[in-house]
Amino acid sequence: MADALGPIAAAYGILMAISPVLQIRRMLQTRSSADLSIGYLLVIEIGFILWIAYAVLLPNPFLAVPNVVATLVGAVTIAIAVWLRRRPN
């Protein structure tokens, strides 16, 4: 059962990891990141990094890959939010 659940959980984890793209799209449409908490995203990013470290130690690619994707998408989300806040009105 665990052998089958790993790939399924990893696939859904990747789907979850790319879900912030919806927020990125919204920020770019409205040209605002005022409603987004960057602090919240930073806390989540630290969690993803800890999960990556744990997955590497196991080693478990089903755990590592979704968290790497989530970390990258989260970093892009933060970068766009910061960029929009620093833009002159």
Short mmCIF file of N, CA and C in Angstrom, two decimals:
data_model
loop_
_atom_site.label_atom_id
_atom_site.label_comp_id
_atom_site.label_asym_id
_atom_site.label_seq_id
_atom_site.Cartn_x
_atom_site.Cartn_y
_atom_site.Cartn_z
N MET A 1 0.82 -1.20 0.00
CA MET A 1 0.00 0.00 0.00
C MET A 1 0.86 1.26 0.00
N ALA A 2 1.92 1.27 0.80
CA ALA A 2 2.79 2.45 0.87
C ALA A 2 3.47 2.70 -0.47
N ASP A 3 3.79 1.62 -1.21
CA ASP A 3 4.43 1.78 -2.51
C ASP A 3 3.50 2.47 -3.50
N ALA A 4 2.23 2.24 -3.41
CA ALA A 4 1.26 2.88 -4.29
C ALA A 4 0.93 4.29 -3.82
N LEU A 5 0.90 4.48 -2.52
CA LEU A 5 0.51 5.79 -1.98
C LEU A 5 1.58 6.85 -2.21
N GLY A 6 2.86 6.46 -2.23
CA GLY A 6 3.94 7.43 -2.42
C GLY A 6 3.80 8.25 -3.70
N PRO A 7 3.67 7.60 -4.86
CA PRO A 7 3.53 8.38 -6.10
C PRO A 7 2.24 9.20 -6.15
N ILE A 8 1.17 8.65 -5.60
CA ILE A 8 -0.10 9.39 -5.60
C ILE A 8 0.02 10.64 -4.73
N ALA A 9 0.58 10.49 -3.55
CA ALA A 9 0.77 11.63 -2.64
C ALA A 9 1.73 12.65 -3.25
N ALA A 10 2.78 12.17 -3.90
CA ALA A 10 3.74 13.08 -4.53
C ALA A 10 3.08 13.86 -5.66
N ALA A 11 2.27 13.19 -6.47
CA ALA A 11 1.59 13.88 -7.57
C ALA A 11 0.64 14.95 -7.04
N TYR A 12 -0.12 14.61 -6.02
CA TYR A 12 -1.02 15.61 -5.44
C TYR A 12 -0.23 16.72 -4.74
N GLY A 13 0.91 16.35 -4.14
CA GLY A 13 1.78 17.35 -3.53
C GLY A 13 2.28 18.36 -4.54
N ILE A 14 2.59 17.89 -5.74
CA ILE A 14 3.04 18.81 -6.80
C ILE A 14 1.89 19.72 -7.21
N LEU A 15 0.68 19.17 -7.30
CA LEU A 15 -0.49 20.00 -7.61
C LEU A 15 -0.67 21.08 -6.55
N MET A 16 -0.54 20.69 -5.28
CA MET A 16 -0.63 21.67 -4.20
C MET A 16 0.49 22.70 -4.30
N ALA A 17 1.68 22.24 -4.69
CA ALA A 17 2.85 23.11 -4.76
C ALA A 17 2.70 24.19 -5.82
N ILE A 18 1.99 23.88 -6.90
CA ILE A 18 1.85 24.88 -7.96
C ILE A 18 0.59 25.74 -7.79
N SER A 19 -0.22 25.45 -6.78
CA SER A 19 -1.44 26.23 -6.57
C SER A 19 -1.20 27.72 -6.31
N PRO A 20 -0.07 28.14 -5.73
CA PRO A 20 0.16 29.58 -5.58
C PRO A 20 0.26 30.33 -6.91
N VAL A 21 0.38 29.60 -8.01
CA VAL A 21 0.38 30.26 -9.32
C VAL A 21 -0.93 31.02 -9.51
N LEU A 22 -2.01 30.54 -8.92
CA LEU A 22 -3.29 31.26 -8.97
C LEU A 22 -3.17 32.62 -8.27
N GLN A 23 -2.45 32.65 -7.15
CA GLN A 23 -2.24 33.91 -6.43
C GLN A 23 -1.32 34.83 -7.24
N ILE A 24 -0.30 34.26 -7.85
CA ILE A 24 0.59 35.05 -8.69
C ILE A 24 -0.20 35.70 -9.82
N ARG A 25 -1.05 34.91 -10.47
CA ARG A 25 -1.87 35.44 -11.56
C ARG A 25 -2.75 36.59 -11.08
N ARG A 26 -3.35 36.41 -9.92
CA ARG A 26 -4.22 37.45 -9.36
C ARG A 26 -3.43 38.73 -9.04
N MET A 27 -2.25 38.57 -8.44
CA MET A 27 -1.44 39.74 -8.12
C MET A 27 -1.05 40.50 -9.39
N LEU A 28 -0.70 39.78 -10.45
CA LEU A 28 -0.30 40.42 -11.69
C LEU A 28 -1.49 41.09 -12.38
N GLN A 29 -2.67 40.50 -12.25
CA GLN A 29 -3.87 41.12 -12.82
C GLN A 29 -4.22 42.42 -12.12
N THR A 30 -4.15 42.40 -10.80
CA THR A 30 -4.55 43.58 -10.02
C THR A 30 -3.40 44.56 -9.81
N ARG A 31 -2.19 44.10 -10.15
CA ARG A 31 -0.98 44.89 -9.92
C ARG A 31 -0.81 45.26 -8.45
N SER A 32 -1.23 44.34 -7.57
CA SER A 32 -1.16 44.59 -6.13
C SER A 32 -0.91 43.28 -5.38
N SER A 33 -0.12 43.39 -4.32
CA SER A 33 0.08 42.26 -3.42
C SER A 33 -0.31 42.65 -1.99
N ALA A 34 -1.11 43.70 -1.90
CA ALA A 34 -1.49 44.24 -0.59
C ALA A 34 -2.24 43.22 0.27
N ASP A 35 -3.00 42.34 -0.35
CA ASP A 35 -3.80 41.36 0.41
C ASP A 35 -3.04 40.08 0.72
N LEU A 36 -1.77 40.03 0.40
CA LEU A 36 -0.97 38.83 0.60
C LEU A 36 -0.03 39.02 1.79
N SER A 37 0.02 38.05 2.67
CA SER A 37 0.92 38.11 3.82
C SER A 37 2.26 37.48 3.45
N ILE A 38 3.27 38.29 3.30
CA ILE A 38 4.60 37.77 2.99
C ILE A 38 5.17 37.01 4.19
N GLY A 39 4.86 37.44 5.38
CA GLY A 39 5.31 36.73 6.59
C GLY A 39 4.79 35.30 6.62
N TYR A 40 3.53 35.13 6.27
CA TYR A 40 2.93 33.80 6.20
C TYR A 40 3.69 32.93 5.20
N LEU A 41 3.95 33.49 4.03
CA LEU A 41 4.67 32.73 3.01
C LEU A 41 6.08 32.37 3.46
N LEU A 42 6.74 33.24 4.18
CA LEU A 42 8.09 32.94 4.67
C LEU A 42 8.07 31.77 5.67
N VAL A 43 7.06 31.75 6.53
CA VAL A 43 6.93 30.64 7.48
C VAL A 43 6.72 29.33 6.72
N ILE A 44 5.88 29.35 5.71
CA ILE A 44 5.62 28.17 4.89
C ILE A 44 6.90 27.73 4.17
N GLU A 45 7.65 28.69 3.64
CA GLU A 45 8.90 28.38 2.93
C GLU A 45 9.89 27.65 3.86
N ILE A 46 10.00 28.11 5.09
CA ILE A 46 10.89 27.44 6.05
C ILE A 46 10.44 26.00 6.26
N GLY A 47 9.14 25.80 6.36
CA GLY A 47 8.61 24.45 6.50
C GLY A 47 8.95 23.56 5.32
N PHE A 48 8.82 24.10 4.11
CA PHE A 48 9.18 23.33 2.92
C PHE A 48 10.65 22.95 2.94
N ILE A 49 11.50 23.86 3.33
CA ILE A 49 12.94 23.60 3.38
C ILE A 49 13.25 22.50 4.41
N LEU A 50 12.58 22.55 5.54
CA LEU A 50 12.78 21.50 6.55
C LEU A 50 12.32 20.14 6.03
N TRP A 51 11.19 20.11 5.31
CA TRP A 51 10.72 18.85 4.73
C TRP A 51 11.67 18.32 3.67
N ILE A 52 12.27 19.23 2.90
CA ILE A 52 13.26 18.81 1.89
C ILE A 52 14.45 18.17 2.59
N ALA A 53 14.94 18.80 3.64
CA ALA A 53 16.09 18.26 4.38
C ALA A 53 15.75 16.87 4.94
N TYR A 54 14.57 16.73 5.50
CA TYR A 54 14.13 15.45 6.05
C TYR A 54 14.04 14.40 4.94
N ALA A 55 13.48 14.77 3.81
CA ALA A 55 13.34 13.83 2.69
C ALA A 55 14.68 13.39 2.15
N VAL A 56 15.63 14.30 2.11
CA VAL A 56 16.98 13.96 1.64
C VAL A 56 17.64 12.98 2.61
N LEU A 57 17.44 13.18 3.89
CA LEU A 57 18.03 12.28 4.88
C LEU A 57 17.44 10.88 4.83
N LEU A 58 16.19 10.75 4.41
CA LEU A 58 15.54 9.42 4.42
C LEU A 58 16.18 8.39 3.48
N PRO A 59 16.51 8.53 2.31
CA PRO A 59 16.11 9.44 1.22
C PRO A 59 14.73 9.04 0.67
N ASN A 60 13.91 10.06 0.36
CA ASN A 60 12.57 9.81 -0.12
C ASN A 60 12.20 10.85 -1.18
N PRO A 61 12.34 10.50 -2.46
CA PRO A 61 12.02 11.46 -3.51
C PRO A 61 10.54 11.84 -3.56
N PHE A 62 9.66 10.93 -3.11
CA PHE A 62 8.24 11.25 -3.10
C PHE A 62 7.92 12.39 -2.14
N LEU A 63 8.74 12.57 -1.16
CA LEU A 63 8.60 13.66 -0.20
C LEU A 63 9.39 14.89 -0.64
N ALA A 64 10.55 14.66 -1.24
CA ALA A 64 11.43 15.76 -1.62
C ALA A 64 10.90 16.57 -2.79
N VAL A 65 10.49 15.90 -3.86
CA VAL A 65 10.13 16.60 -5.10
C VAL A 65 8.99 17.60 -4.91
N PRO A 66 7.86 17.22 -4.31
CA PRO A 66 6.80 18.22 -4.14
C PRO A 66 7.24 19.42 -3.29
N ASN A 67 8.08 19.18 -2.30
CA ASN A 67 8.53 20.29 -1.46
C ASN A 67 9.53 21.18 -2.17
N VAL A 68 10.34 20.62 -3.06
CA VAL A 68 11.23 21.45 -3.88
C VAL A 68 10.39 22.34 -4.80
N VAL A 69 9.39 21.75 -5.45
CA VAL A 69 8.51 22.53 -6.33
C VAL A 69 7.81 23.62 -5.53
N ALA A 70 7.30 23.28 -4.36
CA ALA A 70 6.60 24.25 -3.52
C ALA A 70 7.53 25.38 -3.08
N THR A 71 8.77 25.04 -2.77
CA THR A 71 9.74 26.06 -2.37
C THR A 71 10.01 27.03 -3.51
N LEU A 72 10.17 26.51 -4.70
CA LEU A 72 10.44 27.36 -5.87
C LEU A 72 9.25 28.26 -6.19
N VAL A 73 8.06 27.69 -6.20
CA VAL A 73 6.86 28.48 -6.49
C VAL A 73 6.63 29.52 -5.39
N GLY A 74 6.87 29.13 -4.16
CA GLY A 74 6.73 30.08 -3.05
C GLY A 74 7.72 31.22 -3.15
N ALA A 75 8.94 30.92 -3.54
CA ALA A 75 9.96 31.97 -3.71
C ALA A 75 9.55 32.94 -4.82
N VAL A 76 9.01 32.42 -5.90
CA VAL A 76 8.53 33.29 -6.99
C VAL A 76 7.37 34.15 -6.51
N THR A 77 6.47 33.56 -5.74
CA THR A 77 5.33 34.31 -5.21
C THR A 77 5.81 35.46 -4.32
N ILE A 78 6.75 35.18 -3.44
CA ILE A 78 7.30 36.22 -2.57
C ILE A 78 8.00 37.29 -3.39
N ALA A 79 8.79 36.88 -4.36
CA ALA A 79 9.52 37.85 -5.19
C ALA A 79 8.57 38.78 -5.93
N ILE A 80 7.49 38.24 -6.48
CA ILE A 80 6.53 39.08 -7.19
C ILE A 80 5.81 40.01 -6.22
N ALA A 81 5.47 39.50 -5.04
CA ALA A 81 4.80 40.33 -4.04
C ALA A 81 5.69 41.50 -3.62
N VAL A 82 6.95 41.21 -3.37
CA VAL A 82 7.90 42.28 -2.99
C VAL A 82 8.07 43.27 -4.13
N TRP A 83 8.21 42.76 -5.34
CA TRP A 83 8.38 43.63 -6.52
C TRP A 83 7.18 44.56 -6.68
N LEU A 84 5.97 44.04 -6.51
CA LEU A 84 4.77 44.87 -6.66
C LEU A 84 4.68 45.92 -5.55
N ARG A 85 5.15 45.59 -4.38
CA ARG A 85 5.10 46.57 -3.27
C ARG A 85 6.13 47.67 -3.42
N ARG A 86 7.20 47.40 -4.13
CA ARG A 86 8.27 48.40 -4.30
C ARG A 86 8.06 49.26 -5.54
N ARG A 87 7.14 48.88 -6.38
CA ARG A 87 6.87 49.66 -7.59
C ARG A 87 6.24 50.99 -7.22
N PRO A 88 6.65 52.05 -7.90
CA PRO A 88 5.98 53.34 -7.67
C PRO A 88 4.55 53.29 -8.23
N ASN A 89 3.66 53.94 -7.55
CA ASN A 89 2.24 53.95 -8.00
C ASN A 89 2.04 54.81 -9.20
#
